[in-house]
Amino acid sequence: MNNPETFFGGAPEAFASAPGRVNLLGEHTDYNDGYMLPVATPQRTEIALARSHDDQHHLYSGTLDGNVTFAAQGGSAPQGFGSYIEGCIRLVEATGVTVPPLRVFVTTTLPVGSGLSSSAALEVAMLRAMRNLLGFSLDDVKLAQIAQRAEIEFARVNCGIMDQMAASLCDERSMLFIDARTLEHHLVPLPEGAELIVVDSGVPRTLAASKYNERRAECEEASRKLGVKALRDVTDPAAVESLPEPLRRRARHVVLEDLRVLEAAKGVSAERFGELMNASHESLRADYEVSIPELDQLVAALRAAPGVLGARLTGAGFGGATVALCRAGQARQAAETALSTYNKAGRQGRILIPVPTQGKENNEPV
């Protein structure tokens, strides 16, 4: 069922969309009240809505889990994409908005399981569509906060707010600096003379099935031992050396990652930005232990390709994608060169996103 009018029996009443995101720096810092620099993807998730003619919420997506139905009053969606939609509905209702039974049609061009935040795009697109249909006045930051709660309370992923802020506020042409504690945010130009490309490792991942929640708990324990509200409050990396393992390495990654973001957000050369990306990946691999051999090998292949200034995993790790910063005009060739090496072992790596960069006027491939 590719035509939403077939699903609705006519034209839908409201539309909205939201992008995925590629995180360039600031991985696993958001739930530590830290800083991050994501950029939006050209691929988006789109939601079409109409009021239902019965007392059920009816969801459909040909690219996700197919058909989902649950009661508008007191019902629960099964796990899968329905849990994210249910969370958005219930949390909007909790603000005092009356949400009628809905028919929800979901389409997405975002790859699922590659670490590009397809879940946050789904949540934000659903909330935007509901805002368009029902006319409630919640701003984009508030929508991001509700989307985060939907993921935590209904999908059971104890996430930070970066992905939802990115889906709600990111620009494809610029990085979005986010302070996770204050939610202060502003756009930062991409490094001049460079462009981005995202390459998938071919290893799918899901945060709910990973050690993501375990890493968050370790950071919270490290904060307690250091006597701070969150690791963002530790400004001297030497302060973490007294912690026991593995808390010492977890905290060291977060503290140094925050410093990398703060440096990059002031504006650095493309060469320096690439160095910061490389350091981020090594920290994620050795200290935070969220990389896997396939990601490390793909990053190494990218770094060895001509024109690549830096490369790292993106999207929390445990599988998924990598992002490379390349000299302008060289990104696609660099990715193809890296994949010719990486895929020799029978892997299924592929180019996901030639991300638009400074000076481009449309979403043409790099």
PDB file of N, CA and C in Angstrom, residues 31-32 158 212-231 234 239-240 242-252 254 288:
ATOM      1  N   TYR A  31      23.444  12.474  27.328  1.00  0.00           N
ATOM      2  CA  TYR A  31      22.882  12.064  28.616  1.00  0.00           C
ATOM      3  C   TYR A  31      23.842  12.350  29.774  1.00  0.00           C
ATOM      4  N   ASN A  32      24.949  13.016  29.474  1.00  0.00           N
ATOM      5  CA  ASN A  32      25.856  13.516  30.502  1.00  0.00           C
ATOM      6  C   ASN A  32      25.810  15.041  30.595  1.00  0.00           C
ATOM      7  N   ASN A 158      16.874   4.508  27.251  1.00  0.00           N
ATOM      8  CA  ASN A 158      17.129   5.617  28.168  1.00  0.00           C
ATOM      9  C   ASN A 158      18.060   6.627  27.495  1.00  0.00           C
ATOM     10  N   TYR A 212      23.852   0.226  25.418  1.00  0.00           N
ATOM     11  CA  TYR A 212      23.662   1.664  25.539  1.00  0.00           C
ATOM     12  C   TYR A 212      23.225   2.043  26.960  1.00  0.00           C
ATOM     13  N   ASN A 213      22.192   1.384  27.465  1.00  0.00           N
ATOM     14  CA  ASN A 213      21.705   1.712  28.808  1.00  0.00           C
ATOM     15  C   ASN A 213      22.762   1.430  29.866  1.00  0.00           C
ATOM     16  N   GLU A 214      23.576   0.388  29.634  1.00  0.00           N
ATOM     17  CA  GLU A 214      24.661   0.069  30.560  1.00  0.00           C
ATOM     18  C   GLU A 214      25.688   1.194  30.610  1.00  0.00           C
ATOM     19  N   ARG A 215      26.025   1.756  29.452  1.00  0.00           N
ATOM     20  CA  ARG A 215      26.985   2.855  29.423  1.00  0.00           C
ATOM     21  C   ARG A 215      26.435   4.068  30.179  1.00  0.00           C
ATOM     22  N   ARG A 216      25.169   4.330  30.015  1.00  0.00           N
ATOM     23  CA  ARG A 216      24.581   5.467  30.735  1.00  0.00           C
ATOM     24  C   ARG A 216      24.662   5.245  32.244  1.00  0.00           C
ATOM     25  N   ALA A 217      24.365   4.048  32.688  1.00  0.00           N
ATOM     26  CA  ALA A 217      24.434   3.755  34.121  1.00  0.00           C
ATOM     27  C   ALA A 217      25.861   3.912  34.642  1.00  0.00           C
ATOM     28  N   GLU A 218      26.851   3.520  33.852  1.00  0.00           N
ATOM     29  CA  GLU A 218      28.252   3.670  34.268  1.00  0.00           C
ATOM     30  C   GLU A 218      28.619   5.142  34.410  1.00  0.00           C
ATOM     31  N   CYS A 219      28.131   5.969  33.504  1.00  0.00           N
ATOM     32  CA  CYS A 219      28.409   7.411  33.599  1.00  0.00           C
ATOM     33  C   CYS A 219      27.752   8.018  34.831  1.00  0.00           C
ATOM     34  N   GLU A 220      26.554   7.587  35.139  1.00  0.00           N
ATOM     35  CA  GLU A 220      25.870   8.102  36.324  1.00  0.00           C
ATOM     36  C   GLU A 220      26.605   7.699  37.588  1.00  0.00           C
ATOM     37  N   GLU A 221      27.134   6.465  37.608  1.00  0.00           N
ATOM     38  CA  GLU A 221      27.911   6.022  38.766  1.00  0.00           C
ATOM     39  C   GLU A 221      29.213   6.819  38.877  1.00  0.00           C
ATOM     40  N   ALA A 222      29.850   7.097  37.740  1.00  0.00           N
ATOM     41  CA  ALA A 222      31.077   7.903  37.766  1.00  0.00           C
ATOM     42  C   ALA A 222      30.787   9.301  38.304  1.00  0.00           C
ATOM     43  N   SER A 223      29.666   9.886  37.912  1.00  0.00           N
ATOM     44  CA  SER A 223      29.301  11.215  38.405  1.00  0.00           C
ATOM     45  C   SER A 223      29.108  11.207  39.915  1.00  0.00           C
ATOM     46  N   ARG A 224      28.439  10.174  40.407  1.00  0.00           N
ATOM     47  CA  ARG A 224      28.224  10.078  41.856  1.00  0.00           C
ATOM     48  C   ARG A 224      29.552   9.997  42.592  1.00  0.00           C
ATOM     49  N   LYS A 225      30.462   9.198  42.098  1.00  0.00           N
ATOM     50  CA  LYS A 225      31.757   9.034  42.765  1.00  0.00           C
ATOM     51  C   LYS A 225      32.579  10.330  42.719  1.00  0.00           C
ATOM     52  N   LEU A 226      32.397  11.124  41.681  1.00  0.00           N
ATOM     53  CA  LEU A 226      33.136  12.380  41.561  1.00  0.00           C
ATOM     54  C   LEU A 226      32.417  13.537  42.249  1.00  0.00           C
ATOM     55  N   GLY A 227      31.194  13.311  42.714  1.00  0.00           N
ATOM     56  CA  GLY A 227      30.441  14.336  43.426  1.00  0.00           C
ATOM     57  C   GLY A 227      29.932  15.452  42.548  1.00  0.00           C
ATOM     58  N   VAL A 228      29.596  15.128  41.283  1.00  0.00           N
ATOM     59  CA  VAL A 228      29.077  16.146  40.365  1.00  0.00           C
ATOM     60  C   VAL A 228      27.708  15.713  39.863  1.00  0.00           C
ATOM     61  N   LYS A 229      26.938  16.678  39.381  1.00  0.00           N
ATOM     62  CA  LYS A 229      25.617  16.366  38.847  1.00  0.00           C
ATOM     63  C   LYS A 229      25.714  15.497  37.609  1.00  0.00           C
ATOM     64  N   ALA A 230      26.666  15.825  36.747  1.00  0.00           N
ATOM     65  CA  ALA A 230      26.868  15.072  35.513  1.00  0.00           C
ATOM     66  C   ALA A 230      28.313  15.252  35.086  1.00  0.00           C
ATOM     67  N   LEU A 231      28.785  14.375  34.191  1.00  0.00           N
ATOM     68  CA  LEU A 231      30.180  14.423  33.773  1.00  0.00           C
ATOM     69  C   LEU A 231      30.521  15.710  33.035  1.00  0.00           C
ATOM     70  N   VAL A 234      32.796  18.067  34.948  1.00  0.00           N
ATOM     71  CA  VAL A 234      34.226  17.774  35.119  1.00  0.00           C
ATOM     72  C   VAL A 234      34.969  18.445  33.971  1.00  0.00           C
ATOM     73  N   ALA A 239      40.908  14.697  36.535  1.00  0.00           N
ATOM     74  CA  ALA A 239      40.054  14.429  37.699  1.00  0.00           C
ATOM     75  C   ALA A 239      39.440  13.045  37.661  1.00  0.00           C
ATOM     76  N   VAL A 240      39.368  12.418  36.495  1.00  0.00           N
ATOM     77  CA  VAL A 240      38.720  11.103  36.404  1.00  0.00           C
ATOM     78  C   VAL A 240      39.679   9.959  36.693  1.00  0.00           C
ATOM     79  N   SER A 242      41.153   8.968  39.228  1.00  0.00           N
ATOM     80  CA  SER A 242      40.982   8.265  40.510  1.00  0.00           C
ATOM     81  C   SER A 242      39.857   7.231  40.472  1.00  0.00           C
ATOM     82  N   LEU A 243      39.062   7.235  39.421  1.00  0.00           N
ATOM     83  CA  LEU A 243      37.924   6.318  39.344  1.00  0.00           C
ATOM     84  C   LEU A 243      38.383   4.890  39.059  1.00  0.00           C
ATOM     85  N   PRO A 244      37.630   3.903  39.539  1.00  0.00           N
ATOM     86  CA  PRO A 244      37.945   2.514  39.196  1.00  0.00           C
ATOM     87  C   PRO A 244      37.557   2.226  37.751  1.00  0.00           C
ATOM     88  N   GLU A 245      38.144   1.185  37.182  1.00  0.00           N
ATOM     89  CA  GLU A 245      37.753   0.750  35.838  1.00  0.00           C
ATOM     90  C   GLU A 245      36.424  -0.009  35.915  1.00  0.00           C
ATOM     91  N   PRO A 246      35.570   0.088  34.887  1.00  0.00           N
ATOM     92  CA  PRO A 246      35.775   0.844  33.656  1.00  0.00           C
ATOM     93  C   PRO A 246      35.291   2.285  33.730  1.00  0.00           C
ATOM     94  N   LEU A 247      34.895   2.729  34.954  1.00  0.00           N
ATOM     95  CA  LEU A 247      34.336   4.067  35.067  1.00  0.00           C
ATOM     96  C   LEU A 247      35.341   5.131  34.647  1.00  0.00           C
ATOM     97  N   ARG A 248      36.631   4.892  34.921  1.00  0.00           N
ATOM     98  CA  ARG A 248      37.647   5.878  34.562  1.00  0.00           C
ATOM     99  C   ARG A 248      37.650   6.132  33.059  1.00  0.00           C
ATOM    100  N   ARG A 249      37.630   5.066  32.282  1.00  0.00           N
ATOM    101  CA  ARG A 249      37.674   5.232  30.826  1.00  0.00           C
ATOM    102  C   ARG A 249      36.372   5.809  30.284  1.00  0.00           C
ATOM    103  N   ARG A 250      35.249   5.404  30.848  1.00  0.00           N
ATOM    104  CA  ARG A 250      33.963   5.958  30.395  1.00  0.00           C
ATOM    105  C   ARG A 250      33.942   7.475  30.629  1.00  0.00           C
ATOM    106  N   ALA A 251      34.334   7.892  31.823  1.00  0.00           N
ATOM    107  CA  ALA A 251      34.318   9.309  32.154  1.00  0.00           C
ATOM    108  C   ALA A 251      35.341  10.083  31.321  1.00  0.00           C
ATOM    109  N   ARG A 252      36.507   9.484  31.091  1.00  0.00           N
ATOM    110  CA  ARG A 252      37.525  10.169  30.289  1.00  0.00           C
ATOM    111  C   ARG A 252      37.012  10.457  28.885  1.00  0.00           C
ATOM    112  N   VAL A 254      33.911  10.971  27.937  1.00  0.00           N
ATOM    113  CA  VAL A 254      32.898  12.034  27.958  1.00  0.00           C
ATOM    114  C   VAL A 254      33.551  13.392  28.156  1.00  0.00           C
ATOM    115  N   TYR A 288      35.271   4.065  25.560  1.00  0.00           N
ATOM    116  CA  TYR A 288      33.836   3.865  25.733  1.00  0.00           C
ATOM    117  C   TYR A 288      33.382   2.488  25.276  1.00  0.00           C
TER     118      TYR A 288
END
